[in-house]
Coordinates of C-alpha atoms in Angstrom, one line a residue:
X1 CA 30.5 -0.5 2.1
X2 CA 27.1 0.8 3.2
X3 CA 28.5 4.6 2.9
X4 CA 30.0 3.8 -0.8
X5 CA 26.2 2.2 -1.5
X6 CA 24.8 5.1 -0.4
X7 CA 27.1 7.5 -2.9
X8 CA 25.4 6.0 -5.7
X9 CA 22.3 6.5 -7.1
X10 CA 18.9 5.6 -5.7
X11 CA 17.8 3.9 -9.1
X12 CA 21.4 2.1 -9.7
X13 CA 20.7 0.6 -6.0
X14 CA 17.1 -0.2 -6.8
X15 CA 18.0 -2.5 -9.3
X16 CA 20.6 -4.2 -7.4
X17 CA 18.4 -5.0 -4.6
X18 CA 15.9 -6.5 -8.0
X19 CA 18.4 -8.7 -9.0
X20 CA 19.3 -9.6 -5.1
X21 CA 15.6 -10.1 -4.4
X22 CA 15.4 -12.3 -8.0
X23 CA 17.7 -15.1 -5.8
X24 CA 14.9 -15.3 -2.7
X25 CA 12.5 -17.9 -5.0
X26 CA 15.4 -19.6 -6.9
X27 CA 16.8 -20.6 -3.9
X28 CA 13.3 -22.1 -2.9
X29 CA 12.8 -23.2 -6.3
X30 CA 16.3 -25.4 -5.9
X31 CA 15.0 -26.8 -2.4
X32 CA 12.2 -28.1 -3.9
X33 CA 14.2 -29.2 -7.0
X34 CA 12.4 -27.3 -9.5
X35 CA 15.8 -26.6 -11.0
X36 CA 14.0 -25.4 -14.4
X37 CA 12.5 -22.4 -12.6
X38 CA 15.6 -22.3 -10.4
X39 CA 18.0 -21.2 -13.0
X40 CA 15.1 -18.8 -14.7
X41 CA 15.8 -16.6 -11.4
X42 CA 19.0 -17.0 -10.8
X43 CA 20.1 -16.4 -14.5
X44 CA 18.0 -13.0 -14.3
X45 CA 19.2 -12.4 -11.3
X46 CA 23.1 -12.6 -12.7
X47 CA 22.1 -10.1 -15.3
X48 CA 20.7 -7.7 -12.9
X49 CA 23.7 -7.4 -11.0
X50 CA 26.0 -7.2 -13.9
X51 CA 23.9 -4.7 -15.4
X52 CA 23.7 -2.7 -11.6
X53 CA 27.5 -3.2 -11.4
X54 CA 28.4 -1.5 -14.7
X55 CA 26.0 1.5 -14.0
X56 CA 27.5 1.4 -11.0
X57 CA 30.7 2.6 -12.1
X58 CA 29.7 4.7 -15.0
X59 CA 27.6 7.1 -12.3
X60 CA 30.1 6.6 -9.4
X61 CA 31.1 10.3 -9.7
X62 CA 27.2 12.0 -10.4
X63 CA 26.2 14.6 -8.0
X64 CA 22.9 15.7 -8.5
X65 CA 22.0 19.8 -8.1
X66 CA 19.3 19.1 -5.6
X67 CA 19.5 15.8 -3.7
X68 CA 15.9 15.7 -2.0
X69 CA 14.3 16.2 -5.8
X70 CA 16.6 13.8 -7.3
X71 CA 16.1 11.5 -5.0
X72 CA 12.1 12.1 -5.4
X73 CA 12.8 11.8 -9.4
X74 CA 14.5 8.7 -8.6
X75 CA 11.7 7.6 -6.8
X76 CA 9.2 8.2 -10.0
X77 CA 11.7 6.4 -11.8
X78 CA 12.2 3.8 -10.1
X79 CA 7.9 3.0 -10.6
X80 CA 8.2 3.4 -14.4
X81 CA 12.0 1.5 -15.1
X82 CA 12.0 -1.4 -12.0
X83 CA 8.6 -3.3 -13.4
X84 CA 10.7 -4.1 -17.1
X85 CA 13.7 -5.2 -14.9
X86 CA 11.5 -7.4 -12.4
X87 CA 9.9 -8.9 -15.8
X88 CA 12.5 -10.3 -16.7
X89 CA 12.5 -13.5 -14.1
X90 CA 9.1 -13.7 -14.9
X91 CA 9.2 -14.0 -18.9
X92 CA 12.1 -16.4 -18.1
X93 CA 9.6 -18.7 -16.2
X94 CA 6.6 -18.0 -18.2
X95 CA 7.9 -18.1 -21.7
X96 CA 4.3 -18.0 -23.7
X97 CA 3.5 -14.6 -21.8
X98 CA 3.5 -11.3 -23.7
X99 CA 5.6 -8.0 -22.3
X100 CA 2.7 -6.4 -21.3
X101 CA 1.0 -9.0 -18.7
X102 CA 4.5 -9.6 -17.4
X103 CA 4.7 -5.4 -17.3
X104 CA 1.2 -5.3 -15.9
X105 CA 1.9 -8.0 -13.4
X106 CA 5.4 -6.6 -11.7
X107 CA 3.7 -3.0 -11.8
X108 CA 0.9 -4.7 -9.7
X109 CA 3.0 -6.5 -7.3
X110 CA 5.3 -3.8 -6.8
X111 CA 3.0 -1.0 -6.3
X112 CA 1.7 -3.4 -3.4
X113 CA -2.0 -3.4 -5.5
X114 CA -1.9 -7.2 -5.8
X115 CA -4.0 -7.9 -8.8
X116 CA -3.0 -10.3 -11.3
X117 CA -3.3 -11.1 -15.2
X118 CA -2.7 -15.2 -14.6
X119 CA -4.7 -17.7 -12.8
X120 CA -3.3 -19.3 -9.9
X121 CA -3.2 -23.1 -11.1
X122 CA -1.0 -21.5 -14.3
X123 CA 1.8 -20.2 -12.1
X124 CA 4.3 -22.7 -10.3
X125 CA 5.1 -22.0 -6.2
X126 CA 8.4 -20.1 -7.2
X127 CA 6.9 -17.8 -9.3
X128 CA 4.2 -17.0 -6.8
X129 CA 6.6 -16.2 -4.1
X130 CA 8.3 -14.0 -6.9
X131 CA 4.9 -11.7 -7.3
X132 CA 5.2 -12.1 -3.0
X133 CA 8.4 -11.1 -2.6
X134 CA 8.1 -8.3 -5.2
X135 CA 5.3 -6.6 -3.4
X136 CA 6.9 -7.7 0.1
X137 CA 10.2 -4.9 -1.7
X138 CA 7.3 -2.7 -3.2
X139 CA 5.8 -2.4 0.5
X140 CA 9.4 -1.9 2.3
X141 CA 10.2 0.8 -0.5
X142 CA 7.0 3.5 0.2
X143 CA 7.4 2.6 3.9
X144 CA 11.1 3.8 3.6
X145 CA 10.6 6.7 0.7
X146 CA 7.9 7.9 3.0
X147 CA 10.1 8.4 5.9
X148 CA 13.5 9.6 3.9
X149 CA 12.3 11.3 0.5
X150 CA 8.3 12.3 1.4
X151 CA 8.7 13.2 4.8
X152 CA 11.2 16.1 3.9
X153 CA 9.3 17.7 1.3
X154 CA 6.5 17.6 3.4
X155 CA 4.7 15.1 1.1
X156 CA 2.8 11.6 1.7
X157 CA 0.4 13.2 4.4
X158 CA 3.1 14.7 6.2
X159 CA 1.8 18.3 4.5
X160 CA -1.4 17.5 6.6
X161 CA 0.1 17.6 10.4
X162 CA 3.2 19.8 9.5
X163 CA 0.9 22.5 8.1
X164 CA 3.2 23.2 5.1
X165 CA 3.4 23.5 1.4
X166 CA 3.5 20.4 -0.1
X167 CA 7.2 19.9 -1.9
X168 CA 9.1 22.5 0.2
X169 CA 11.5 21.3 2.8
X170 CA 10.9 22.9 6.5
X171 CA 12.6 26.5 7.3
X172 CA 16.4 26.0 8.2
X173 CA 16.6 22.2 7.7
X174 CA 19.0 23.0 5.0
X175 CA 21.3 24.9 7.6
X176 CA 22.3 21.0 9.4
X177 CA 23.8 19.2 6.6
X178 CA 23.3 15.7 8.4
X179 CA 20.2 16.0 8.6
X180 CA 19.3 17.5 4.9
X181 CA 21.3 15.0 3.1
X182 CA 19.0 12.6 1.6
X183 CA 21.2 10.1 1.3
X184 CA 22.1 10.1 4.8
X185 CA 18.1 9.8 5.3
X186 CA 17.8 7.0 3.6
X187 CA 20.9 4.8 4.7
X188 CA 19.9 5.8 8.6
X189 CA 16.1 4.7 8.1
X190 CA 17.0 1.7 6.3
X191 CA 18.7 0.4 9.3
X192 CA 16.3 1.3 11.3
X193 CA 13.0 0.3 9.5
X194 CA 14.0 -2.6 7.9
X195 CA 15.1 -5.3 10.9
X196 CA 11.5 -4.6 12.2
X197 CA 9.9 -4.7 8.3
X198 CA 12.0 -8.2 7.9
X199 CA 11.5 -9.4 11.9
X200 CA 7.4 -8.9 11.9
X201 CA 7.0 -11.0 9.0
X202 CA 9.4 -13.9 9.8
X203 CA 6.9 -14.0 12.9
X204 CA 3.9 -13.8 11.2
X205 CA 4.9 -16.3 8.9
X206 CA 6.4 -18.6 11.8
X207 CA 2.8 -17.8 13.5
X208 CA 0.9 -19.0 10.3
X209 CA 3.4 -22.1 10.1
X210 CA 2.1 -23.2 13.9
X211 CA -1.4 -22.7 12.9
X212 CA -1.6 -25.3 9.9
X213 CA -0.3 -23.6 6.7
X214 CA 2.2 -24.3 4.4
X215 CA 5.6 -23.2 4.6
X216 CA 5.2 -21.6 0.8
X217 CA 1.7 -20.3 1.5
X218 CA 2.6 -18.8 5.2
X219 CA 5.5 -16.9 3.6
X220 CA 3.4 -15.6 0.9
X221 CA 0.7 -14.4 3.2
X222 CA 2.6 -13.1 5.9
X223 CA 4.9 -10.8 2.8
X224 CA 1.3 -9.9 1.9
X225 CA 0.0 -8.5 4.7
X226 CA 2.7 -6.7 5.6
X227 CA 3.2 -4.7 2.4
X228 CA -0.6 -4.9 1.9
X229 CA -0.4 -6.3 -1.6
X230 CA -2.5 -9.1 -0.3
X231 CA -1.2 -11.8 -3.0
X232 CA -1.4 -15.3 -2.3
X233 CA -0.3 -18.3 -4.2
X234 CA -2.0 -21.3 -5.9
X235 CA -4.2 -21.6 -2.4
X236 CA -6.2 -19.0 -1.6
X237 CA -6.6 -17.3 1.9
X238 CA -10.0 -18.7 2.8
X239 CA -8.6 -21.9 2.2
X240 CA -5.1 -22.1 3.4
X241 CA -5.4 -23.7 6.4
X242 CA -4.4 -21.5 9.1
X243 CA -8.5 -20.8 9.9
X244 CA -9.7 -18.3 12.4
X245 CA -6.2 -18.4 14.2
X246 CA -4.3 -17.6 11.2
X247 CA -6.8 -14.2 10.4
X248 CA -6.9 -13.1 14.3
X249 CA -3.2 -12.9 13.7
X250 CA -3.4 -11.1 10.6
X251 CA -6.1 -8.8 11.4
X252 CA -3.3 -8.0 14.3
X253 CA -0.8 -6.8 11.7
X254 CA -3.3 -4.6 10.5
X255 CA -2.8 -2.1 12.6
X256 CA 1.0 -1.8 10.3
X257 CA -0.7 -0.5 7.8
X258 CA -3.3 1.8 10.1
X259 CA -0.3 4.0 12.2
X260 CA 2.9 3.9 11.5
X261 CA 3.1 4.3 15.6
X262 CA 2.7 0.8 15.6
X263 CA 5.9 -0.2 14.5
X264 CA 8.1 -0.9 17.3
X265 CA 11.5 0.1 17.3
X266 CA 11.2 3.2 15.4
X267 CA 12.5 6.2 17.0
X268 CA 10.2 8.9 16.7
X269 CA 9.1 12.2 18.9
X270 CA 5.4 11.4 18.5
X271 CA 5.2 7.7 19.6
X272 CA 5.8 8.9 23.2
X273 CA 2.2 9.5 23.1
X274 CA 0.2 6.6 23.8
X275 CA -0.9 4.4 20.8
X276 CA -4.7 4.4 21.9
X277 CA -4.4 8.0 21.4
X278 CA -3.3 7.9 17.9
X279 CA -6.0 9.5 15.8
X280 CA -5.8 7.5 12.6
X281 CA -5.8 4.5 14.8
X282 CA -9.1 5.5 16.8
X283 CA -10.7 6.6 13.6
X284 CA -9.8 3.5 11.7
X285 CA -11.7 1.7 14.8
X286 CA -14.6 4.0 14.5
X287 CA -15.1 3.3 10.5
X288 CA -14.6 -0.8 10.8
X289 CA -17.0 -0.8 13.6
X290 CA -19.2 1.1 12.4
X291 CA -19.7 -1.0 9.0
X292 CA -19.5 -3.9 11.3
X293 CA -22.4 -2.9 13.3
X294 CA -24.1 -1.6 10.3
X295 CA -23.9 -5.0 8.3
X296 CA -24.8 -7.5 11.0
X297 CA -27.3 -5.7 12.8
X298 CA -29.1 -5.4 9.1
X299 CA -30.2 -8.9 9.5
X300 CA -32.7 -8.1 12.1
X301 CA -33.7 -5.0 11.4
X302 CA -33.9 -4.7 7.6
X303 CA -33.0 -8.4 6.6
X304 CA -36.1 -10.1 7.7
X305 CA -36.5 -12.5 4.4
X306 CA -33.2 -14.1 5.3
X307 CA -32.6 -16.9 8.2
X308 CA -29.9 -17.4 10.0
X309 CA -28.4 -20.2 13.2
X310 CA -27.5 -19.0 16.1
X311 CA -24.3 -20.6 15.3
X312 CA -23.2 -18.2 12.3
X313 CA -23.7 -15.3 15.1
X314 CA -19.9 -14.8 15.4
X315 CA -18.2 -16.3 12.2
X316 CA -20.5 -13.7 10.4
X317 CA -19.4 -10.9 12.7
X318 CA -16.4 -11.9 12.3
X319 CA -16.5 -12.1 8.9
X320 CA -17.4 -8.9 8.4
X321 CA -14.7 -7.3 10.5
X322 CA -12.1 -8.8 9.0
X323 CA -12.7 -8.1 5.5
X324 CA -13.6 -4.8 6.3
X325 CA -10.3 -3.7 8.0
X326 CA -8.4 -5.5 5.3
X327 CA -10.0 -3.6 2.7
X328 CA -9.3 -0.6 4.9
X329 CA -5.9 -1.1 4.8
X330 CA -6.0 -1.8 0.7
X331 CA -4.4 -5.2 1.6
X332 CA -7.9 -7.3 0.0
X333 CA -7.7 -10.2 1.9
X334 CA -11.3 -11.8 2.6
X335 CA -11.9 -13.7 5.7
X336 CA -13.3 -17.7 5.2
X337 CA -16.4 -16.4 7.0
X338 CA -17.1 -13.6 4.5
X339 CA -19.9 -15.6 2.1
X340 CA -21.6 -16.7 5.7
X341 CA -21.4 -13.2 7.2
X342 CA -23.4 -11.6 3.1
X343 CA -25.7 -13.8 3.5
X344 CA -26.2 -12.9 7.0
X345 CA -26.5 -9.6 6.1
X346 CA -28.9 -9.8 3.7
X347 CA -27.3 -7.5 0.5
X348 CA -24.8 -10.0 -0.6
X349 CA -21.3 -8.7 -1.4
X350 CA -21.5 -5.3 -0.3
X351 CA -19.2 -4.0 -3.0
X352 CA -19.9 0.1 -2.5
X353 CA -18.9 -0.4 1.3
X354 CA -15.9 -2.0 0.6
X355 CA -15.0 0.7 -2.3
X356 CA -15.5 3.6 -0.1
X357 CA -13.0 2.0 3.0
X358 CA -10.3 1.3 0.3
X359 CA -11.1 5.2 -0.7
X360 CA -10.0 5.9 2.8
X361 CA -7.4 4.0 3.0
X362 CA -4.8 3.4 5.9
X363 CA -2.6 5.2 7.9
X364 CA 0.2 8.3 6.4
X365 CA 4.1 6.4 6.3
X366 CA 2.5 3.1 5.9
X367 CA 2.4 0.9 2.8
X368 CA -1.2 1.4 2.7
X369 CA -2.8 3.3 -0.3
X370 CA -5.9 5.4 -0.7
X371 CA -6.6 8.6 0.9
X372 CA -5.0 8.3 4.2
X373 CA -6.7 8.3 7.2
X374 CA -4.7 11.1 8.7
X375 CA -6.1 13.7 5.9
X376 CA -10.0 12.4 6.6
X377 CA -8.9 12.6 10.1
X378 CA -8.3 16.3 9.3
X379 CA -11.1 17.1 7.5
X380 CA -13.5 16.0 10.1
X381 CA -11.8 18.2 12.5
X382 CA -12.2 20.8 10.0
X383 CA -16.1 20.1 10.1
X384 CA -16.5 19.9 13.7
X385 CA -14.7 23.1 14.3
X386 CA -16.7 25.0 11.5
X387 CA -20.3 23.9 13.3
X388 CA -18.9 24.7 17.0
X389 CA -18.7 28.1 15.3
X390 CA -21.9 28.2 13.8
X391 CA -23.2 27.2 17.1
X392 CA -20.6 29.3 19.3
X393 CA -19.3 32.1 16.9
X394 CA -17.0 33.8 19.7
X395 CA -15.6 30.4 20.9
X396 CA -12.1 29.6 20.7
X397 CA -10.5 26.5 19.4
X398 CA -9.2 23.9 21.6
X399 CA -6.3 21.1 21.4
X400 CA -3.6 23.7 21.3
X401 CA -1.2 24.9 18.2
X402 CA -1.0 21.4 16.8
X403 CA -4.4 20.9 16.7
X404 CA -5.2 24.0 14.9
X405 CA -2.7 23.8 12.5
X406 CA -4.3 20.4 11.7
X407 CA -7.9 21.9 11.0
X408 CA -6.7 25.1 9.0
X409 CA -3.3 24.0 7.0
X410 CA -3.8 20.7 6.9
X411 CA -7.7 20.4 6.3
X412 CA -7.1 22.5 3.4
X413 CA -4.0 20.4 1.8
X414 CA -6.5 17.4 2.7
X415 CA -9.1 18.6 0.2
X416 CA -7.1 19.2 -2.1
X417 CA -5.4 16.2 -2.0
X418 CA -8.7 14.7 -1.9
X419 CA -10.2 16.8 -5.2
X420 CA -7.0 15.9 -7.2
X421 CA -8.1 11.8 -5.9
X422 CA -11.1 12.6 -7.1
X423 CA -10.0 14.1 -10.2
X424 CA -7.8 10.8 -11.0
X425 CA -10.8 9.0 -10.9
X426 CA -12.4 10.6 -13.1
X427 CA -9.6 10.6 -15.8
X428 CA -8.7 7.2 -15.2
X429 CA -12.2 5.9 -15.9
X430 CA -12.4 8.1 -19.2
X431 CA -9.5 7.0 -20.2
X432 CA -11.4 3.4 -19.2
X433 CA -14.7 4.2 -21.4
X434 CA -12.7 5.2 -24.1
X435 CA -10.7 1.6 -24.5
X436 CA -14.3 -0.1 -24.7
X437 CA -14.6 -1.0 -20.9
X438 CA -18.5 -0.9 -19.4
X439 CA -19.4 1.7 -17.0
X440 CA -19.5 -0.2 -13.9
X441 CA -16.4 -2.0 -14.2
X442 CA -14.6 1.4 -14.9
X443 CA -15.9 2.6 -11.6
X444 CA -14.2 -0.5 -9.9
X445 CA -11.4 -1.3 -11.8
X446 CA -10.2 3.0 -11.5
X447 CA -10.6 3.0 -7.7
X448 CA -8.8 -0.8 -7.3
X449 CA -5.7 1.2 -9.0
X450 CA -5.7 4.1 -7.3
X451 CA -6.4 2.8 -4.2
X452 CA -3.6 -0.2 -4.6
X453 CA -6.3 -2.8 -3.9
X454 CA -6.8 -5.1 -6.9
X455 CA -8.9 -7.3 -5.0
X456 CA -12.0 -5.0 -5.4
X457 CA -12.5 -6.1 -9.1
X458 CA -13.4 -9.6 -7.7
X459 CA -15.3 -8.2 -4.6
X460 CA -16.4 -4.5 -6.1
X461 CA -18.9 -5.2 -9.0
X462 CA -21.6 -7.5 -8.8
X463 CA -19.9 -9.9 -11.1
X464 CA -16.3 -10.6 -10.4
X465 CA -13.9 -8.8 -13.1
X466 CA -10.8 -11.1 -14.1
X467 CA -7.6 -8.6 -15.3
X468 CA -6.9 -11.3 -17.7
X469 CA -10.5 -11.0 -19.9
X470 CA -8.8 -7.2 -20.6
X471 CA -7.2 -6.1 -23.5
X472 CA -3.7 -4.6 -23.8
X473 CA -4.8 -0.9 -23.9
X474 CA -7.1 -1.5 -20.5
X475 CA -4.1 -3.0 -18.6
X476 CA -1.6 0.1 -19.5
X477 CA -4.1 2.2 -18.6
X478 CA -4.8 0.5 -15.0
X479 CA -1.2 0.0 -14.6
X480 CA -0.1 3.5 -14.8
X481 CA -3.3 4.4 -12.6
X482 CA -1.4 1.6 -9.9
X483 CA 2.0 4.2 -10.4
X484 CA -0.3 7.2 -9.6
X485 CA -2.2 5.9 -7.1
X486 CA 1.3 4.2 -4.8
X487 CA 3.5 7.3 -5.8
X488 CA 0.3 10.2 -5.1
X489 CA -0.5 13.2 -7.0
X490 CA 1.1 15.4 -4.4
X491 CA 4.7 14.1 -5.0
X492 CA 3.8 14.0 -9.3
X493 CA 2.6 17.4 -9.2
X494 CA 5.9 18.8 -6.7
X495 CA 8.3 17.0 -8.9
X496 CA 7.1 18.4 -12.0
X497 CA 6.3 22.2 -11.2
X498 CA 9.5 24.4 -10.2
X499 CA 10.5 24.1 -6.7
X500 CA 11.0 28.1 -7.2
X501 CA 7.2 29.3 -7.8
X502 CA 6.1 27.6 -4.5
X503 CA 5.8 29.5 -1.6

């Protein structure tokens, strides 16, 4: 069965795992006999899988010229067709809602941003675990594309260790026919990655369960951490219940979304290194403490008008590390002991700290957005090598091949990975000024959606922005930034220019 799955195509299995996916909170809904929301998703769901069966059999014989780009086309697809099809359970529960917040809202969830066009006491527990459950699919989907579609074409940060053109297979690759065949790819990493993906947050959310929360609220939060949407339902996560227990375990999860070494299980030549070795995992340590420090240590040194007990000592440095790894990650999650640990500080909400770590960003084959830590990782060795030779101009490089690879190649397809980041800022908050939106929210709400972290228009500004004040053009806009920023420029710019003229 799984081999005739595999035959099809990626976008015709997309939307059957949609309409699969749509049965997850109708099932709840009916344990909790909310049976008007229950049939909402299990109607849609119905339709789904017709509609996935019939195209099923009208593209059971298509074989594309080029597997690896037509499974990346698929993959760009998928982002721009997939958010219409998961609106439909959600204009079935919310029948007053227009096409666009629905649009805007599965688009959010299933790029894993997390930011939503509704508040929380408007939306029932069924249709929260719906956005959950959409970016829990969203974050399972980059995690897999990045090992099986990206990886290949030497794309999602894998350009920056491998040393090669973005888009372009490796030399010879082509020659083993197990091994080239995307399909193949994805069936074999799919085993693989998702029975850890599934098994990590069944303990998470068993964890969170233990430590006070609700069953529906656990769930939600444990789906959002590990796909780093960071959604959560009617309660929000300083108030849910689990407390300092509940983020301790969280903040442990983190380190998903910081290496994808971390994963246990997964099969790979380079976790036979140690994981305190991993560079994106030592350099993610070295920015969070570093704010950390920076931030608490403020209140003595430049903080002197504010007070603080001896008691809000830790909670505050807590606070503050917590919050700053989540936003790190471009999960968004903010730790109960974030308003003691501004004040402590002195500054309030630090908003320009917490924009430039979601800029970052977490680790390459992660569902984290941003940057990647990986190409700053690269461009810092780039830097240090270039002042040992201003310093030493006859001295050679150390750390072997790999390590020069990484601070020639790959620092130079880090910058410009980074300039075309940089120039997607730019454009998106144009496109921002021009649809009437102020100049500082423009800054915010362009880096929240190409970053995937929706949280930072609450957090990012120095009043909170609410998607739901903004008018129709503003939330296209942002959600095709969300598309750009999940999917990268890299893997727009290789699908769109011919494979031919690359060298």
């Amino acid at each position: 069965m799984l081999a005739r799955l595999a035959e099809l195509p990626l976008l015709v299995v997309l939307l059957g795992l949609a309409g699969a996916i749509a049965l997850v909170p109708a099932v709840y809904a009916f344990g909790v006999n909310d049976h008007e929301h229950a049939r909402d998703f299990f109607y849609s769901a119905l339709i789904l899988l017709v509609l996935t069966v019939m195209l099923g059999i009208a593209t059971a014989a298509y074989l594309p010229r080029d597997p690896a780009r037509s499974h990346l086309a698929a993959l760009v697809l998928a982002y721009a067709i997939l958010p219409f099809a998961l609106a439909l359970p959600l204009m079935e529960a919310l029948p007053d809602t227009s096409l666009v917040n629905a649009w805007f809202e599965m688009v959010s969830a299933f790029s894993t941003t997390g930011a939503s066009v509704y508040p929380p006491d408007r939306l029932a527990d069924a249709v929260h675990l719906w956005r959950a459950t959409v970016g829990w699919f969203g974050g399972f989907l980059i995690i897999l594309a990045a090992y099986a579609i990206l990886a290949p074409l030497n794309l999602g940060g894998t350009e920056v260790s491998s040393g090669r053109v973005p888009g372009r297979g490796a030399a010879g690759t082509a020659q083993v026919a197990r091994t080239a065949d995307p399909a193949l790819r994805l069936t074999r990493f799919a085993l693989m990655l998702f029975p850890v993906y599934g098994s990590i947050t069944f303990l998470l959310w068993c964890g969170l369960l233990v430590l006070g929360e609700s069953g529906i609220s656990a769930l939600i939060h444990a789906m959002g951490t590990l796909s780093t949407s960071g959604i959560t339902g009617a309660t929000a996560f300083q108030d849910a219940g689990a407390g300092a227990g509940g983020e301790v375990l969280i903040f442990l999860c983190f380190a998903f979304a910081i290496t994808r070494r971390a994963l246990p299980g997964v099969r790979l030549a380079e976790n036979r290194r140690p994981l305190l070795k991993d560079p994106e995992l030592r350099l993610a340590a070295l920015l969070v403490l570093s704010v950390t420090l920076i931030l608490f240590l403020r209140h003595w040194f430049v903080a002197t008008e504010t007070e603080g007990d001896a008691a809000e000592v830790l909670p505050s440095f807590w606070g503050i590390l917590f919050t700053a790894t989540s936003f790190l990650t471009t999960t968004g999650y903010v730790s109960s002991h974030w308003q003691t640990a501004a004040d402590w500080s002195g500054i309030g909400t630090p908003g320009l700290v917490l924009l430039g770590l979601a800029i970052m960003g977490g680790g390459t084959a992660t569902a984290a957005g941003g940057v990647k830590l990986l190409r700053v990782y690269a461009l810092l060795r780039h830097g240090e090598r270039e002042l040992e030779k201003i310093i030493h101009p006859n001295s050679i490089g150390r750390g072997g091949t790999e390590a020069r690879r990484l601070r020639r190649e790959g620092a130079q397809f880090a910058w410009v990975f980074f300039m075309l980041f940089a120039t997607s800022i730019a454009v998106v908050s144009a496109l921002l000024l021009l649809a009437g939106v102020g100049f500082e929210q423009t800054m915010v709400l362009a880096i929240a959606a190409l970053t995937t972290t929706g949280q930072l228009a609450e957090l990012g500004a120095a009043q909170p922005i609410a998607y739901h004040d903004l008018g129709d053009p503003v939330k296209i806009i942002l959600g095709l930034a969300m598309v750009v920023g999940r999917l990268e420029t890299l893997a727009l710019l290789a699908l769109i220019l011919p494979s031919r003229g690359r060298r």
